[in-house]
XYZ file of C-alpha atoms in Angstrom:
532
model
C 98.321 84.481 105.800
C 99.621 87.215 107.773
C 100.915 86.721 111.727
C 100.136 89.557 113.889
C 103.328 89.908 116.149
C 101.873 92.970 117.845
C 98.955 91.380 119.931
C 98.077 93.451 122.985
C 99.312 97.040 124.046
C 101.667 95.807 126.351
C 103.793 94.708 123.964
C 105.994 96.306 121.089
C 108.428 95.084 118.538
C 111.326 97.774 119.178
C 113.177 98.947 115.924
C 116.181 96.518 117.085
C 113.833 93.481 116.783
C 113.418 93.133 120.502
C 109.906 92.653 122.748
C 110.001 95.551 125.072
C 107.508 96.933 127.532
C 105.512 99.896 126.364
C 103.739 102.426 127.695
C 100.091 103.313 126.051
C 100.319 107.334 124.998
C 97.691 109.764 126.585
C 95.169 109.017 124.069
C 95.790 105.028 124.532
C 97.721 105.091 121.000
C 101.317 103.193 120.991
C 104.354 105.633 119.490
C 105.238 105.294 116.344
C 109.153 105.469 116.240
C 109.032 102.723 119.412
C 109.225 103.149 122.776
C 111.686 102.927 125.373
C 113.350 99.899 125.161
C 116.845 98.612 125.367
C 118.568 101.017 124.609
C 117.585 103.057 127.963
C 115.847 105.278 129.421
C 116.393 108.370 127.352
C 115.025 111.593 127.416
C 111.997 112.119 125.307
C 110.173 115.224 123.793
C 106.197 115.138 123.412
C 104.192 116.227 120.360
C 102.387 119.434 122.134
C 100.798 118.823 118.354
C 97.238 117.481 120.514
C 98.427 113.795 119.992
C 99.968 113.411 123.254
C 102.122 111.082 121.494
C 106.236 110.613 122.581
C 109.569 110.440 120.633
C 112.863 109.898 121.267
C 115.078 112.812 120.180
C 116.241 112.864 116.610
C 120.252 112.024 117.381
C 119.729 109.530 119.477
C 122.188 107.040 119.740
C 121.791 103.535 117.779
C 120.980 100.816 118.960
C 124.170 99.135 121.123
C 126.403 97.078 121.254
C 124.917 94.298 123.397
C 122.032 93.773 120.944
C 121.968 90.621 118.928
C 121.262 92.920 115.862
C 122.193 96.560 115.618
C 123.216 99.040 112.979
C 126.138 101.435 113.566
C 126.381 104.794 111.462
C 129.137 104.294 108.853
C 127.562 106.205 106.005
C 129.303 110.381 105.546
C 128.735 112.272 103.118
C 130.983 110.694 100.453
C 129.389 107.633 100.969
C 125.783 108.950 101.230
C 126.950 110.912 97.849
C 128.051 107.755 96.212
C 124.770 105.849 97.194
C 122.807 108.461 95.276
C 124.920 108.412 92.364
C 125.158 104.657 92.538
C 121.894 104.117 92.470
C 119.957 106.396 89.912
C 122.669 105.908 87.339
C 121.728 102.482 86.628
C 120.001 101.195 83.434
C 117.145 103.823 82.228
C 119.874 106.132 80.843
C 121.246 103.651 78.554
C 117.494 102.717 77.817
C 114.953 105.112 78.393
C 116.327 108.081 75.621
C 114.572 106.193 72.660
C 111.105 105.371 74.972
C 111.121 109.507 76.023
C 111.552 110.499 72.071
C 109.116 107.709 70.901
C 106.903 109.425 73.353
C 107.466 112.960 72.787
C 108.460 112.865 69.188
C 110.537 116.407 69.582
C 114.379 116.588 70.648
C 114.083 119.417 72.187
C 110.567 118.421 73.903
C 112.509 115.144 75.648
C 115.384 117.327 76.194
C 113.348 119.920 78.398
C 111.742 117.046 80.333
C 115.270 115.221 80.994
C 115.906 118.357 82.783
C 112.371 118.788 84.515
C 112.534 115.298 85.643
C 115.703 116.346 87.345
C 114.558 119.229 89.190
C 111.521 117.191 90.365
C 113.285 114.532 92.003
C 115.345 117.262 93.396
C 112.691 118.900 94.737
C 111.570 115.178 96.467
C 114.133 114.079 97.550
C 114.692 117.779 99.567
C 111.447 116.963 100.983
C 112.401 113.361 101.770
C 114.964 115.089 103.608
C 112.924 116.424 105.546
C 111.284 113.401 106.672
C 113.896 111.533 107.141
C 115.750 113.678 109.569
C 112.046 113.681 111.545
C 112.091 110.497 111.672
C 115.370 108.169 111.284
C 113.513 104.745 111.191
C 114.481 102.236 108.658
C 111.306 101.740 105.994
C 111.264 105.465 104.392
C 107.854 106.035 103.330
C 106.278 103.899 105.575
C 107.638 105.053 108.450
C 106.352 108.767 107.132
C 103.137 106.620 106.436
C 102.790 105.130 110.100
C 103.289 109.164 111.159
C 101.098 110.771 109.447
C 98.011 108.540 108.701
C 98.725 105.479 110.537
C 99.034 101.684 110.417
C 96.630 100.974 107.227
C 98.014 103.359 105.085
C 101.492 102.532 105.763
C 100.607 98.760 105.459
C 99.012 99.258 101.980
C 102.479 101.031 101.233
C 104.074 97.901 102.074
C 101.649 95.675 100.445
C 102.633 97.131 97.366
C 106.251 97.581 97.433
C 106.543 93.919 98.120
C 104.548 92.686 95.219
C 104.849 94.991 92.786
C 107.070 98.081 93.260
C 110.495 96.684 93.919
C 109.966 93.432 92.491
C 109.311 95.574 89.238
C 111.928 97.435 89.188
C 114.450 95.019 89.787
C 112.605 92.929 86.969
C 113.505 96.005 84.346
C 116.907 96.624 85.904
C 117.866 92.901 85.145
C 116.160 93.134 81.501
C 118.254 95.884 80.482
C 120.947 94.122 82.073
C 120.112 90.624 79.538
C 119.383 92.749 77.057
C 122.987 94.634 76.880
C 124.303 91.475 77.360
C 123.510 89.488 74.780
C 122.994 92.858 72.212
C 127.054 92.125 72.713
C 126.870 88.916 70.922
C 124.398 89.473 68.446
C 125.155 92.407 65.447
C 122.936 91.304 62.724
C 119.211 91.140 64.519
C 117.616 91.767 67.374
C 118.309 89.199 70.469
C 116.601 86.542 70.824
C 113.737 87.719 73.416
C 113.811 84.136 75.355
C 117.405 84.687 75.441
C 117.114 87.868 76.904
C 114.511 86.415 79.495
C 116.574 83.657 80.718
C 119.907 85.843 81.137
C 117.747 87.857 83.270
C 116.999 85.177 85.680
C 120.404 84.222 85.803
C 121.595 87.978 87.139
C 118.398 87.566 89.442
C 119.941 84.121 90.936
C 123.402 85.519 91.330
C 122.415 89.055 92.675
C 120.485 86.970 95.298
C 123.034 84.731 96.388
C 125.528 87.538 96.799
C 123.158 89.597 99.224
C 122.104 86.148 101.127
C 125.640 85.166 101.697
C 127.200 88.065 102.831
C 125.936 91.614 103.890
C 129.894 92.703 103.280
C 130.389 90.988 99.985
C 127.026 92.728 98.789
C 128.576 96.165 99.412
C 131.761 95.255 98.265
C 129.803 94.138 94.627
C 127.794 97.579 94.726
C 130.769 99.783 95.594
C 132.868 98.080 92.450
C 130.419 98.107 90.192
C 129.371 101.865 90.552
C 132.826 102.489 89.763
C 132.158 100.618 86.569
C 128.773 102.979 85.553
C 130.875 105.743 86.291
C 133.559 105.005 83.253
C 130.731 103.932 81.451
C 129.565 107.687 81.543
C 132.598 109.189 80.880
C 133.126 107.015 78.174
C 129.784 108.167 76.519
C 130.761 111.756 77.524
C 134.076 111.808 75.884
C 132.595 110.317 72.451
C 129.843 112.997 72.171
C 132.577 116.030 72.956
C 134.192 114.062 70.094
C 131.799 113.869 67.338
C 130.256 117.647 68.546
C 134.034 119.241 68.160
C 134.084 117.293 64.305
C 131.414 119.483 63.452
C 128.426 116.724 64.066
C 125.522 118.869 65.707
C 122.964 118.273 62.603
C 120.494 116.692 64.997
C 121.054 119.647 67.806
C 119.795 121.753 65.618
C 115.918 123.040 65.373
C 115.482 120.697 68.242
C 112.088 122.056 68.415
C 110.643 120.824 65.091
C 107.663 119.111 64.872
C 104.094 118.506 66.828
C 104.143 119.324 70.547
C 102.686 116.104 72.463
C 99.728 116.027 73.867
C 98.797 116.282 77.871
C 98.770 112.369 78.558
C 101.645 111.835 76.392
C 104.221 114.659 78.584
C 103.333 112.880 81.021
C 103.888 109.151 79.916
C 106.783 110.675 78.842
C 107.554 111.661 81.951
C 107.360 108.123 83.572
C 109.635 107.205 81.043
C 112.388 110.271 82.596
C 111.500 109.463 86.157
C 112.662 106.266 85.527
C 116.186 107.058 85.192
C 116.116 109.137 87.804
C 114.669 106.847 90.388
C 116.591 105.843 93.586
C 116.595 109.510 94.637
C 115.148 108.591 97.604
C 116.709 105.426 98.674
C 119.213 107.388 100.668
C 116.058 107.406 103.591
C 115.965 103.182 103.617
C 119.194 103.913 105.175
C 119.251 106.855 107.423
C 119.935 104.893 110.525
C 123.130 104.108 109.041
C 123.971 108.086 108.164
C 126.654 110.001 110.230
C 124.801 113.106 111.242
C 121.698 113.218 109.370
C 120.390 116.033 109.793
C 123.261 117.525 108.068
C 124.489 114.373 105.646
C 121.627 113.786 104.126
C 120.156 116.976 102.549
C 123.926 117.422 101.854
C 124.180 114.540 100.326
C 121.002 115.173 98.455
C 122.265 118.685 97.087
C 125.341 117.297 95.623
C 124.223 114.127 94.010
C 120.901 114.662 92.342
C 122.566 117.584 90.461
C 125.308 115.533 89.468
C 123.133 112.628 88.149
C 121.241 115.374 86.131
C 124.439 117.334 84.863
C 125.673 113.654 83.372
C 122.115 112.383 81.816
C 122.127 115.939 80.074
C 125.382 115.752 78.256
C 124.771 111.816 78.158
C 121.865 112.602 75.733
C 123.436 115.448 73.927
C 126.580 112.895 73.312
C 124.083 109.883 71.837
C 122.514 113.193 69.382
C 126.089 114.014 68.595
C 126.533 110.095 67.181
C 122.903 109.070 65.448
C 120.055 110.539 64.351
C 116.932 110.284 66.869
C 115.138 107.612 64.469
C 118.360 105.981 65.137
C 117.860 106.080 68.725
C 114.453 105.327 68.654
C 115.105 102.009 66.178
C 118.045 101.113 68.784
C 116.592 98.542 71.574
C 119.973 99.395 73.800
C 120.991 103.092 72.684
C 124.805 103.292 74.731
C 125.594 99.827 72.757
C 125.335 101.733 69.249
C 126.790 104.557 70.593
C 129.748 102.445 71.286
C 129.772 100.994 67.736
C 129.637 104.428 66.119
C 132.808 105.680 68.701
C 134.825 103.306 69.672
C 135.492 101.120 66.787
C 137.357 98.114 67.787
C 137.013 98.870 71.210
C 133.282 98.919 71.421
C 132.921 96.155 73.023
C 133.690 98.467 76.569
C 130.556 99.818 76.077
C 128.127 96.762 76.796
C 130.965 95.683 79.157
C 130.425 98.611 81.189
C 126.723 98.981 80.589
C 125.967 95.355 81.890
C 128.472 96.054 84.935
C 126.588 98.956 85.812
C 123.219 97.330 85.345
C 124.014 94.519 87.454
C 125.467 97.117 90.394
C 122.186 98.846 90.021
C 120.423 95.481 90.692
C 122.305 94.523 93.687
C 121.336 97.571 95.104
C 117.863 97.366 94.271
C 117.405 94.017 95.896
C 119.596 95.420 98.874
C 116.853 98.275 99.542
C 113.962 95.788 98.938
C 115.319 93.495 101.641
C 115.795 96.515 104.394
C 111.427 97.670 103.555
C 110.483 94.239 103.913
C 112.273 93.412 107.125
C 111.245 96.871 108.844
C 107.601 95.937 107.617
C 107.597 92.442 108.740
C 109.033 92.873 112.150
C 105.934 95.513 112.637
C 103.347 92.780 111.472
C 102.808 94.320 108.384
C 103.946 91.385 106.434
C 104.432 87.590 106.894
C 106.363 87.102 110.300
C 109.181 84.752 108.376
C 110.107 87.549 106.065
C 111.767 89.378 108.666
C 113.723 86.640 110.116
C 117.468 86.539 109.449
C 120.230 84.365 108.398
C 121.331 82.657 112.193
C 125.269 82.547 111.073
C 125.444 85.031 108.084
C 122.897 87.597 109.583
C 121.318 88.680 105.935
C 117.202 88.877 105.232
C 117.633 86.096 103.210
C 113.604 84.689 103.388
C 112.772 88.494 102.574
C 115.501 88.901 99.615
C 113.890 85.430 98.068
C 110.783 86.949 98.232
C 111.533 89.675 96.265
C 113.440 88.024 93.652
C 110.915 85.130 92.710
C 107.941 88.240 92.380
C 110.433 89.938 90.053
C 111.508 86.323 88.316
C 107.801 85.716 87.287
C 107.718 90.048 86.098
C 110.642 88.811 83.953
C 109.304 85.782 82.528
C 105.625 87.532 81.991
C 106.336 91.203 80.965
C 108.504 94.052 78.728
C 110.761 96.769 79.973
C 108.292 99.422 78.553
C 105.437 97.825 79.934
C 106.887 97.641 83.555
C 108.623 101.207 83.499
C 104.690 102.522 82.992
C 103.217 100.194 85.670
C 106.191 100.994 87.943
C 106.029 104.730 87.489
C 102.311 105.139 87.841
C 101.993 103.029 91.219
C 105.027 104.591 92.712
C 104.315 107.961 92.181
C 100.533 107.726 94.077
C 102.958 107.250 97.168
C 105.479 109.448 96.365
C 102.594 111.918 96.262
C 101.236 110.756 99.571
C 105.061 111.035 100.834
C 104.787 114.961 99.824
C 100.828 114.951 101.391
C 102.363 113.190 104.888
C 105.191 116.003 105.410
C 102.230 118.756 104.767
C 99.567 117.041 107.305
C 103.014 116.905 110.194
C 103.067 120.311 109.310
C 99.995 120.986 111.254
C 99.494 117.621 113.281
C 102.769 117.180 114.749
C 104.054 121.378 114.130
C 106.626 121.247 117.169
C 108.716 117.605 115.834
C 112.200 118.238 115.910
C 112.884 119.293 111.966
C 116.741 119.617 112.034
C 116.710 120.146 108.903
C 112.941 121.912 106.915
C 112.444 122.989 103.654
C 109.722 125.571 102.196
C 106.550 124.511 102.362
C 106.059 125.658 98.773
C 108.360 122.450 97.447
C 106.386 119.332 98.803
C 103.279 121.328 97.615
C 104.314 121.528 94.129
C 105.274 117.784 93.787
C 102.211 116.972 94.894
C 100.464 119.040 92.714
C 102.860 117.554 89.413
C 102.209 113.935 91.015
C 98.830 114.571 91.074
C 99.174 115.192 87.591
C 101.324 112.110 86.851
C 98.810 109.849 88.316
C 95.828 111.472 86.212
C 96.377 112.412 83.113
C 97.424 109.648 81.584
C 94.000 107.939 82.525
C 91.954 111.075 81.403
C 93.979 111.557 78.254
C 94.483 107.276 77.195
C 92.538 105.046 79.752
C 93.892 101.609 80.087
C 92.392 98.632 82.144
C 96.234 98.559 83.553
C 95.054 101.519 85.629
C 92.447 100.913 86.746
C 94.346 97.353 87.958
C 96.815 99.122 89.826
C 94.401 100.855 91.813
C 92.586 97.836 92.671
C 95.388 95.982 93.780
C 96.261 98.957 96.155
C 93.146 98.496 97.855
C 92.713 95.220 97.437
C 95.491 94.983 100.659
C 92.671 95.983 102.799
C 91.285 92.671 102.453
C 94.343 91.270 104.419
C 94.926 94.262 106.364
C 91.722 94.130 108.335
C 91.515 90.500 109.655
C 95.502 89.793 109.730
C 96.487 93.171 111.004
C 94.071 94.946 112.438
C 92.340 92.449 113.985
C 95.270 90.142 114.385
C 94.038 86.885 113.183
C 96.266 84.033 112.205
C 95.453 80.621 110.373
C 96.261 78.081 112.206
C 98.277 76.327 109.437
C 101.154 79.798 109.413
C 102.952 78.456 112.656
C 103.917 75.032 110.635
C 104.648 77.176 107.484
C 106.821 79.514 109.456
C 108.663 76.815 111.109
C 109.224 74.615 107.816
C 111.025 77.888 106.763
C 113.136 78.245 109.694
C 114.372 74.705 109.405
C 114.830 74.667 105.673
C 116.532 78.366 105.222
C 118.259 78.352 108.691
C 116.607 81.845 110.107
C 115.038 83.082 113.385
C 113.635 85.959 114.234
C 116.043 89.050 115.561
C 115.060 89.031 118.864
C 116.045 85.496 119.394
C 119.444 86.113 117.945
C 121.238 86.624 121.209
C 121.281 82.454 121.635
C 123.880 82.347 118.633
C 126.641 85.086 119.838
């Protein structure tokens, strides 16, 4: 199933794609961040960690000019801020208030964890700072993953992203998407839920063929459309300062009423919250594309998570300010009677702008899926075809198809609340073992070039809350969907061992590989040269 493309220690895929020569390490392991290649011989620093193992510098120049595929930095602050911004705002805000209250049954309980949710994925993504100016390789966590424990880990990382993690959430992104959509065009009942399904797989189909045509005309798409999620925020805003300066704070009040959850239900609860705020670390799937990032990205990280909190705050106090909570939790898309209470005849801007941003958030999504895949594939970590590129349009289109047939079938076989729990549980095991890798380079690799390091005290405590994200909700309500999840994690190793490790390949993958090439017009990056 899988091809091994790294088959002796002589040779190494470089990160531009390329076969270069490397040399074995002291202790006859290959470097992790790639060796000298084409780019030149540049200086190098060695990990006097025990490892004997070598890295390039930290800012290091990108790859150049003469290579068939390179990456330039064109990302400052602005634009890193933007990516933040534009990502995390997406669809949980307009959906996820009514799942949090269902879940916590107290105002001021879902209120509190809004806010906590917040601060912990500011407190990650300062760590993913961190690690990503240690270590500016495309892939994010498993790059950290290939550090700090090695090839398996990182490949089960991979394995799972692939299949599950961002094929899921692009499968919720695009439900909320249908579901706004057609909540537009029907007042009287709920939407049809086949309707829903199909518009979904419609958005999926036209999100892909924007990112396989053109790399440009996908950014162009993202950078409009998180223009559009912005006025869809302000517009929410606005209304709530509205209604709360008529008087309307009824439902403020005694937030604190009622039962306080139990343990397994904060932290369901929290899954729910995390939701909205993920993409706080999809600024390190890019770094090699950051201006100065050792100093861009933390910055960048500093300014927008804060932001994204300050608006989801006075997003929710706005929707308390224009319904009751059972209102909330009755509405299936909260922002669209929100709009119906406000706006009057101009409600219809709210679904407008909600779908907009939805869609954006999608684009994106797929974008950042593509970029994992094709760092994983080129390593061997994956099928060899899925990093293969586009030979006149230069996009990851076999990857990108991938991704958005998984997430097609997630569509056509599961519910937004169902996926946001199976998302949030399975990513946050590796954004634990994220906080766990920085800790272990504390010690194994102490003398890295860490341009920019935070307290050690930060990683430890999102460990310790991931930890408790991860557990509790099996100690407090088991569910077979767990234990699942944690099979299918390990179940990798099965193809890990004998494709990977051991480099095996069926004879039958050259022919499959080929009838791929031919039929979606891809080769490989280091054969890309032939076509300038």
């Amino acid at each position: 199933m899988y091809q091994h493309v790294q088959p002796n220690n002589t040779d190494h895929i470089h990160a531009n794609g390329h076969n270069v020569p490397t040399k074995a390490a002291n202790n006859g392991t290959m470097c992790a961040n790639g060796s000298l290649g084409a780019e030149g011989p540049e200086a190098t620093e060695t990990d006097s960690s025990g490892t004997g193992r070598m890295r390039k510098p930290l800012e290091r120049n990108g790859s150049t000019q003469n290579d068939a595929v390179h990456l330039e930095r064109r990302l400052g602050l602005f634009s890193g801020v933007a990516l933040i911004v534009g990502t995390m705002i997406g669809s949980g805000i307009f959906v996820s208030p009514s799942g949090l209250l269902v879940r916590t049954g107290s105002v001021g309980v879902s209120f509190v964890i809004w806010l906590a949710c917040g601060v912990l994925s500011l407190l990650g993504a300062l760590a993913y700072a961190e690690l990503g100016t240690m270590n500016t390789s495309s892939g994010a966590e498993w790059a950290y993953f290939m550090d700090a424990y090695g090839p398996a880990p990182a490949f089960l990382f991979s394995w799972v992203s692939t299949l599950v993690l961002k094929p899921s959430q692009m499968a919720i992104i695009c439900l909320s998407f249908a579901q706004y959509a057609v909540e537009a065009f029907v007042t009287e009942c709920d939407p049809p839920r086949g309707v829903v399904k199909m518009v979904a797989l419609v958005a999926i189909v036209m999100i892909l063929f924007v990112n396989c045509y053109s790399v440009n005309l996908g950014m162009a798409v993202q950078n409009v459309f998180t223009a559009a999620k912005l006025v869809a925020v302000v517009i929410v805003i606005c209304g709530g300062a509205w209604k709360l300066m008529q008087g309307n704070t009824q439902h403020l009040s005694n937030a604190f009423n009622g039962p306080m959850p139990n343990v397994g239900a904060i932290a369901t609860a929290f899954y729910t919250g995390l939701w909205a705020y993920d993409g706080w670390n999809n600024l390190n799937y890019v770094t090699e594309e950051i201006q100065n990032p050792s100093k861009n990205l933390p910055r960048s990280i500093i300014i927008g998570i804060p932001l994204v909190t300050l608006c989801y705050a006075l997003i929710n106090i706005s929707y308390l300010a224009a319904m009751s909570p059972q209102e909330m939790i009755e509405s299936e898309a909260v922002a669209v009677t929100f709009g119906n209470r406000i706006l009057g005849a101009m409600a219809w801007l709210m679904p407008l702008s909600v779908t907009i941003s939805t869609f954006g958030s999608a684009n994106g999504t797929l974008f950042a899926a593509g970029r994992l895949c094709f760092a994983a594939s080129r390593e061997g970590h994956l099928l060899d075809i899925l990093s293969y590129v586009h030979v006149r349009r230069l996009t990851p289109a076999p990857g990108l198809i991938f991704h958005s047939l998984i997430a097609s079938a997630m569509v056509l076989h599961g519910t937004i609340d169902s996926l946001i729990d199976f998302f949030s549980f399975t990513a946050w095991i590796f954004y634990g073992g994220a906080m766990l890798a920085l800790i272990v380079m504390r010690y194994t690799k102490p003398n890295y070039p860490r341009p920019y390091k935070v307290p050690i005290i930060i990683p430890v405590v999102v460990l310790v809350i991931s930890i408790y994200l991860v557990a509790a909700p099996i100690f407090e309500t088991p569910r077979i969907e767990y234990l699942y999840a944690l099979l299918f994690i390990f179940a990798g190793l099965i193809f890990y061992v004998p494709f990977v490790k051991l480099g095996m390949t069926p004879r039958f993958m050259n022919k499959v590989t080929l009838f791929f090439q031919l039929l979606l017009e891809v080769v490989p990056t280091s054969s890309m040269a032939m076509f300038e």
